Short mmCIF file of C-alpha atoms and ligand atoms in Angstrom, two decimals:
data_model
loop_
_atom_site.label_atom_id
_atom_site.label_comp_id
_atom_site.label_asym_id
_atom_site.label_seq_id
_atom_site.Cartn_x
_atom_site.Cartn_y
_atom_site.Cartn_z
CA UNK A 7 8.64 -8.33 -15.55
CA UNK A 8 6.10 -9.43 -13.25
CA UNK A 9 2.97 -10.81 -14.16
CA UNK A 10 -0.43 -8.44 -14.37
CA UNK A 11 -3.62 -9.04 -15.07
CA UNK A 12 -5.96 -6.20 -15.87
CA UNK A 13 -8.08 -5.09 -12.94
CA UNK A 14 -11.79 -3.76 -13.59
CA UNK A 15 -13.53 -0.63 -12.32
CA UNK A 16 -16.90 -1.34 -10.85
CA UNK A 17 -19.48 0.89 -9.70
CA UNK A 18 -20.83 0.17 -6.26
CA UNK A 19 -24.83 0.98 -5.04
CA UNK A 20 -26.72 1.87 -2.38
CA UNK A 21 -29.31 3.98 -0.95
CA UNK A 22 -26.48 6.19 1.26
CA UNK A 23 -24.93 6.34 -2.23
CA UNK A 24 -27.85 7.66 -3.78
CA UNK A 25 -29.04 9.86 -0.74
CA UNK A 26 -26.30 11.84 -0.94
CA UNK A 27 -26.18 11.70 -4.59
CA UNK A 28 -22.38 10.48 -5.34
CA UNK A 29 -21.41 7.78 -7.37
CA UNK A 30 -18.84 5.54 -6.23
CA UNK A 31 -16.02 3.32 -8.16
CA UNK A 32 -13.84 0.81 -6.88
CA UNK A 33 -10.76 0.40 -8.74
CA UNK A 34 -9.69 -3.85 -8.09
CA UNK A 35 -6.23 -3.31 -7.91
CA UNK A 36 -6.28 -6.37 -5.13
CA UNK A 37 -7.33 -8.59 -8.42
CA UNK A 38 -4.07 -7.48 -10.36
CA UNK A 39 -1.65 -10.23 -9.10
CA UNK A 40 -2.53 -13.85 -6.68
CA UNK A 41 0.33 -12.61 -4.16
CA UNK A 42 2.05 -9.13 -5.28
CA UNK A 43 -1.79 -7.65 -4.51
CA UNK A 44 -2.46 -3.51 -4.85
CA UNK A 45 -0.37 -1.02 -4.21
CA UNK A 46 2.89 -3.32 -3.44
CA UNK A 47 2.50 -4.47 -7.07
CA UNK A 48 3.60 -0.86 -8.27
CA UNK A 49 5.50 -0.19 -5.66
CA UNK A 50 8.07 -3.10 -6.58
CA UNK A 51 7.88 -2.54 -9.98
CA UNK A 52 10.89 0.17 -10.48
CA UNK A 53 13.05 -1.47 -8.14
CA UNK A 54 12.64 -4.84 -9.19
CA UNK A 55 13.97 -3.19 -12.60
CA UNK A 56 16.44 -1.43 -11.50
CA UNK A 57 17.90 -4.79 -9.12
CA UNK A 58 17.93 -6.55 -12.59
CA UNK A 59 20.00 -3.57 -14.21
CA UNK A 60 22.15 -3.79 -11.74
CA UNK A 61 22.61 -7.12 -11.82
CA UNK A 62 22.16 -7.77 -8.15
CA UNK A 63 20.89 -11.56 -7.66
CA UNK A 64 19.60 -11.10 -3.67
CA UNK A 65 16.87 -8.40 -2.57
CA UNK A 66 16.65 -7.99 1.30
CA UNK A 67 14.05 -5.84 2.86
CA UNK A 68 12.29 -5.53 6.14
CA UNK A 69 8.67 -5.90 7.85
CA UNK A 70 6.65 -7.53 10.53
CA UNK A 71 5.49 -10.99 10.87
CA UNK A 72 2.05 -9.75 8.85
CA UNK A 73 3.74 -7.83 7.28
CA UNK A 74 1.87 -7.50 2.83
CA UNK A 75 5.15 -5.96 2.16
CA UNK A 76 7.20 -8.95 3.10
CA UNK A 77 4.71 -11.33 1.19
CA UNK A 78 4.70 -9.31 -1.94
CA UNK A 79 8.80 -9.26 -2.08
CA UNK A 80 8.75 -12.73 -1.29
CA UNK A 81 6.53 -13.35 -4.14
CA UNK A 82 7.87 -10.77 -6.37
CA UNK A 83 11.46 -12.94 -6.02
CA UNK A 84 10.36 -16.27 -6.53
CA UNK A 85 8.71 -14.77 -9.76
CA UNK A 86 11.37 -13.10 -11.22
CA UNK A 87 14.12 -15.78 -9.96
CA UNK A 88 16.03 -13.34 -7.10
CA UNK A 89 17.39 -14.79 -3.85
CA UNK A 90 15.63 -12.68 -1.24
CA UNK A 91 16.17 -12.53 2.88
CA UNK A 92 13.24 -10.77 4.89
CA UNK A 93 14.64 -8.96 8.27
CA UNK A 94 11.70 -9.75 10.54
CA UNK A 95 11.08 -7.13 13.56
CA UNK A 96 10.88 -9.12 16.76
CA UNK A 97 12.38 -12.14 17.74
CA UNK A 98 11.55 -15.85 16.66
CA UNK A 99 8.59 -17.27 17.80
CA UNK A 100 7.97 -21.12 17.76
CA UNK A 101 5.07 -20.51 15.36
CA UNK A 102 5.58 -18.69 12.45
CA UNK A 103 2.57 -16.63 11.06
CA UNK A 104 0.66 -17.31 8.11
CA UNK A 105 2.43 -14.51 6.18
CA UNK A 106 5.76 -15.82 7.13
CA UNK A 107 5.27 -19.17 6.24
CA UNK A 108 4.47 -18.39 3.21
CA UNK A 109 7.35 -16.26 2.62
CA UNK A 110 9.40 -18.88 3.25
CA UNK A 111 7.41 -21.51 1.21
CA UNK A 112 8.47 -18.79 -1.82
CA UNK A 113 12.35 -19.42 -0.50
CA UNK A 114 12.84 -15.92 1.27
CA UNK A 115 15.63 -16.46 3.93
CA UNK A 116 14.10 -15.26 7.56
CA UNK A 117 16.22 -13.23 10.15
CA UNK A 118 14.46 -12.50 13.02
CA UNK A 119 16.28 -9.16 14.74
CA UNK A 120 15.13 -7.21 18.00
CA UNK A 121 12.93 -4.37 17.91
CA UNK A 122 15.65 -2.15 19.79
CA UNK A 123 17.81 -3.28 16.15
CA UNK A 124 14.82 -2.90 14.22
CA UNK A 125 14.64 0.62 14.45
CA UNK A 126 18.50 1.04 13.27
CA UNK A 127 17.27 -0.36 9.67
CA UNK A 128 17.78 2.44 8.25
CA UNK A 129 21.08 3.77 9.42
CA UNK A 130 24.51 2.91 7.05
CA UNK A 131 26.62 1.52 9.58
CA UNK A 132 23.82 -1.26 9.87
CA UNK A 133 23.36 -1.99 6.09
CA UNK A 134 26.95 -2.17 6.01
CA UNK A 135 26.60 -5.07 8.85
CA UNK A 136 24.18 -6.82 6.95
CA UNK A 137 26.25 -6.71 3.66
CA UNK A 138 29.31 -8.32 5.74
CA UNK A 139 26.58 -10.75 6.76
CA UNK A 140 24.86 -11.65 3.83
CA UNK A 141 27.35 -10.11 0.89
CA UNK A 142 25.73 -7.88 -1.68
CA UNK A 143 22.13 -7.39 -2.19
CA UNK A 144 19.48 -4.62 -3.31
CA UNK A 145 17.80 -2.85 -0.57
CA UNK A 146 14.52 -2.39 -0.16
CA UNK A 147 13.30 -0.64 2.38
CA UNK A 148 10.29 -1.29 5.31
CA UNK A 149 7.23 -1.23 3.51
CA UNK A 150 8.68 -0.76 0.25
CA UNK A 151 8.48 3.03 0.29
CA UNK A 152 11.18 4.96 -1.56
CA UNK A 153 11.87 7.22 -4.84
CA UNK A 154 11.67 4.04 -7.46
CA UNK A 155 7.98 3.08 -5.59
CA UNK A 156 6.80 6.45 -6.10
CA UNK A 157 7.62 6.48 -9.72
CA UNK A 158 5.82 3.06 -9.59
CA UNK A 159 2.58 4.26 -7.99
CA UNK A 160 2.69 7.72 -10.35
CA UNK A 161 2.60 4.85 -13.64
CA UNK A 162 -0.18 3.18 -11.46
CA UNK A 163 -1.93 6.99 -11.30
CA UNK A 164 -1.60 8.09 -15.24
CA UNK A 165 -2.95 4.49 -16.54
CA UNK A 166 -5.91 4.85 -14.21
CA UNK A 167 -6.14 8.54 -15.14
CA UNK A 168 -6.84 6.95 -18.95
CA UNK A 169 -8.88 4.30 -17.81
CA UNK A 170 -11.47 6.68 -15.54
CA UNK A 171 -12.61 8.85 -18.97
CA UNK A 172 -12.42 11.38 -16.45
CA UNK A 173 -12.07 15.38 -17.40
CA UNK A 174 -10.13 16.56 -14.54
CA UNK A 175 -9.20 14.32 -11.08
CA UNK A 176 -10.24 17.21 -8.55
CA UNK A 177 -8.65 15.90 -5.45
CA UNK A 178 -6.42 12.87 -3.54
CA UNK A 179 -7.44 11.79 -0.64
CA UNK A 180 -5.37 9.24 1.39
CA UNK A 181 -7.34 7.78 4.54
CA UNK A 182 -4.69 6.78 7.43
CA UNK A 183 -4.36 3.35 8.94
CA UNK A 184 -1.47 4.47 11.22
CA UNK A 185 -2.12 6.92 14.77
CA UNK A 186 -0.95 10.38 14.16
CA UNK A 187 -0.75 13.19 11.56
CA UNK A 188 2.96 12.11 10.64
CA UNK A 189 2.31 10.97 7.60
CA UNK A 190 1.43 14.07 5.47
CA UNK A 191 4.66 15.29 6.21
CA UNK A 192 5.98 11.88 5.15
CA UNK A 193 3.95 12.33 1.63
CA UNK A 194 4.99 16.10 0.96
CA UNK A 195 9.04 14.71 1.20
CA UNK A 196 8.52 12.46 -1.18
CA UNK A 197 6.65 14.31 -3.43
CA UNK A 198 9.05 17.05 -3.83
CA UNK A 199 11.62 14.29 -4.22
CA UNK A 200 9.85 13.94 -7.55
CA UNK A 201 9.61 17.69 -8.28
CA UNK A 202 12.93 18.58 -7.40
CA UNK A 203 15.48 19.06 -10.53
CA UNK A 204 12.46 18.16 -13.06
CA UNK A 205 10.73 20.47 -15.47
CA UNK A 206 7.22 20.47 -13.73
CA UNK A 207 4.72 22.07 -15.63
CA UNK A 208 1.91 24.45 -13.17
CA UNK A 209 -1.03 22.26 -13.50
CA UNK A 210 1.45 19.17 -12.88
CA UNK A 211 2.29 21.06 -9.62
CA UNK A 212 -1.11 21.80 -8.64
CA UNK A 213 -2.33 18.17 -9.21
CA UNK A 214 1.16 17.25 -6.65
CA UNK A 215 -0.21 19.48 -4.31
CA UNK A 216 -4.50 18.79 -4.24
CA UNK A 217 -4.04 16.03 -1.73
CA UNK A 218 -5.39 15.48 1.75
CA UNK A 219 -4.58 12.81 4.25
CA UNK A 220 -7.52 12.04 6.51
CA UNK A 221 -6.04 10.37 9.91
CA UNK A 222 -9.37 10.00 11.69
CA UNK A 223 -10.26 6.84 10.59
CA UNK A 224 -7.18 4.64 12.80
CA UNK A 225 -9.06 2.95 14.77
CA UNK A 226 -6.25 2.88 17.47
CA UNK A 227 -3.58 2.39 15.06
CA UNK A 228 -1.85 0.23 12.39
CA UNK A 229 -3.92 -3.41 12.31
CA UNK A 230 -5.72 -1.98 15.58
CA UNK A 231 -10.15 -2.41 15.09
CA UNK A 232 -12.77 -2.25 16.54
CA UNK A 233 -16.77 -4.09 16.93
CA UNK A 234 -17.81 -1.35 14.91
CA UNK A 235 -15.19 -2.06 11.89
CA UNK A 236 -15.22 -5.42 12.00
CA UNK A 237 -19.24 -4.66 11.79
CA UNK A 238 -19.30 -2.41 8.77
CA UNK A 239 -16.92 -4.95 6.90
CA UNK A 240 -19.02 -8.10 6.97
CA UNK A 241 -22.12 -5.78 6.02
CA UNK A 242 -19.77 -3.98 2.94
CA UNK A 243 -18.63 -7.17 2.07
CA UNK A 244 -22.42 -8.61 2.14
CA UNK A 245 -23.57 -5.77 0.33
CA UNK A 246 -21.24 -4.96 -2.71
CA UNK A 247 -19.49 -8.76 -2.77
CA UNK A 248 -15.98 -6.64 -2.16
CA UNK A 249 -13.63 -8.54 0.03
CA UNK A 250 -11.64 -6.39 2.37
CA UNK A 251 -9.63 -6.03 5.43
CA UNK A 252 -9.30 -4.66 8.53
CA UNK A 253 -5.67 -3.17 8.43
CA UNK A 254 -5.80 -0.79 5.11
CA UNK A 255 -8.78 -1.39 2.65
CA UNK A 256 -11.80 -1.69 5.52
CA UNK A 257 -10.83 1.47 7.04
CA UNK A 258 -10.50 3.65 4.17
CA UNK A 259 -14.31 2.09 3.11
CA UNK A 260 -15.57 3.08 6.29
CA UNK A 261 -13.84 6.68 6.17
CA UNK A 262 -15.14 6.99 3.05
CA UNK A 263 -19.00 6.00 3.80
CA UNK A 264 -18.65 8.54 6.83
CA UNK A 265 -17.21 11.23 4.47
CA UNK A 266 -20.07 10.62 2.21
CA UNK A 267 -22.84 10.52 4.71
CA UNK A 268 -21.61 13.88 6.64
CA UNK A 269 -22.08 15.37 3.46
CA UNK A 270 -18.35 15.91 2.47
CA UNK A 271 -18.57 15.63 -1.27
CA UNK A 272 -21.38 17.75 -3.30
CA UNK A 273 -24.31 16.36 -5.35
CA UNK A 274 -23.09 14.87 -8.31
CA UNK A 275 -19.52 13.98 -7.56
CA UNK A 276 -18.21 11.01 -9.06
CA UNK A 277 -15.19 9.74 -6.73
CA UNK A 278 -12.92 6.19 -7.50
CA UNK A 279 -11.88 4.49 -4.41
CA UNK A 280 -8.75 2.60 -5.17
CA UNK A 281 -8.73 -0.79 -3.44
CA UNK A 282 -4.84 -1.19 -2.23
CA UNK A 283 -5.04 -5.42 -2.20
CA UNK A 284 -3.33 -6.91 0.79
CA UNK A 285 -6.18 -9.44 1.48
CA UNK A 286 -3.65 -11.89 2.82
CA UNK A 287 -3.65 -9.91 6.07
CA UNK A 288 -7.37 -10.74 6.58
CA UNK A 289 -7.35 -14.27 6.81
CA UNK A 290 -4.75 -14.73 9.51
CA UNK A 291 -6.12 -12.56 12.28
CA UNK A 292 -9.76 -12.58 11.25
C1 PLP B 303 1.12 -1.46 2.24
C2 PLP B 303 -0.34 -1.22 2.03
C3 PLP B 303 -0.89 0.05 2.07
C4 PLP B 303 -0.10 1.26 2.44
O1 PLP B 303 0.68 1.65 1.40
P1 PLP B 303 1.86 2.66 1.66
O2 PLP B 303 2.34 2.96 0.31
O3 PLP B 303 2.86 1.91 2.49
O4 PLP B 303 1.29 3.81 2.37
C5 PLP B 303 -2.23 0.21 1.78
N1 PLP B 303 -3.02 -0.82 1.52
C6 PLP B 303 -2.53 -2.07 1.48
C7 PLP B 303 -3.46 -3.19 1.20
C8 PLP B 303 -1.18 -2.31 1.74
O5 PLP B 303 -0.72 -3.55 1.76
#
């Protein structure tokens, strides 16, 4: 298995906290692993499992040339001894970035492919192209998102759940880094995914169903910012001695500090921010 080191909960202060009465806890999941940081860590989990049961020795998966997803897996590989190719959207350029370098410094084998082929990742008569290409391997797909991740991020969810001492976790919410209102859709598949031909009990369903996505909080879209981000992080990261970046973790701060200061959540409500990792992404274009 991979490695993991525990991650702490820590409590985070200020006078907006205290204004509107809310206590806030940051959950360091970016401290659980040097390279296979947050979310991706339980996300690769499962399938990094189930590669080994099925005794496939090559992963190949896809991403961008900042892609955290593509430095996790390359990580994740050189860990746990797999081969591993990365099929990079766009074509070569004579510098590679930060993220890819490193990639390859773990031995993942680059292919660079056009965006117009990009988009056909998904489709069989492609994967079957690649397999004539590159012989057998374990798929995993852009951004790592599938069943196997979910069950991942849901072991992620009940060890936190018995970690928080909480009494009840009243509701998810998931703030957007991507333009649109596409993804709650994307989040209601997968969830009945899970619930379909299981024995889910009513409260299990209820808890599967008190989620919200908040997609104000873009900032133009995926890795798009703006003065005013780039702004609140130095002062978060001044303040609470949090590192975080502008892509995923710096957004959903700043959604978050908005929510709180509009008066979203009642007097007295204790809420755990869960920080996702991917701190990689922050030194290269920062
Ligand atoms: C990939 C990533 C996300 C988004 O996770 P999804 O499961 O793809 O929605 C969030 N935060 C960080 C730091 C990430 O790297």
């Amino acid at each position: 298995m991979l490695s993991y080191t525990s991650t702490p909960i820590q409590e985070i202060k200020s006078s907006l906290l205290e204004k509107a009465g809310v206590n806030v806890f940051v959950k360091r999941e970016d401290l659980n692993h040097p390279f296979v940081s947050g979310n991706k860590w339980w996300k690769l989990k499962r399938n990094l499992e189930q590669a080994k049961e099925e005794g496939v020795s090559t992963l190949l998966t896809f991403g961008g040339a900042y892609s955290n997803h593509i430095y996790a897996t390359a990580a994740a590989a050189q860990e746990l001894g797999f081969k591993c190719i990365g099929i990079i959207r766009g074509e070569e350029i004579t510098a590679l970035s930060k993220t890819l370098q490193f990639a390859t410094e773990q031995g993942m084998q680059l292919h660079f492919i056009s965006r117009e082929a990009y988009r056909q990742k998904a489709q069989d008569e492609f994967v079957a192209r690649l397999k004539d290409q590159f012989g057998d391997f374990y798929l995993i797909p852009e951004g790592g998102t599938n069943s196997l991740a979910v069950q991942g991020v849901e072991e992620f969810a009940q060890q936190l759940n018995k970690e928080m001492d909480a009494d009840f976790v009243w509701r998810v919410i998931g703030f957007s880094s991507l333009k649109g209102d596409f993804l709650s859709e994307e989040v209601r598949r997968l969830l009945d995914e899970e619930i379909e031909g299981e024995e889910v009990s009513k409260l299990e369903r209820y808890q599967k169903s008190n989620w919200h996505i908040e997609d104000g909080y873009h900032f133009g879209g995926y890795a798009k910012h703006t003065p005013e981000l780039l702004m609140f992080i130095k002062n978060f990261e001044k303040e609470f001695s949090i590192p975080v970046e502008h892509v995923y973790t710096g957004k959903l701060f700043f959604g978050l500090f908005d929510l709180i200061q509009r008066g979203h959540f009642p007097k007295g409500s204790k809420i755990m921010a869960l920080h996702t990792g991917g701190l990689q992404g922050k030194l290269e274009q920062l």
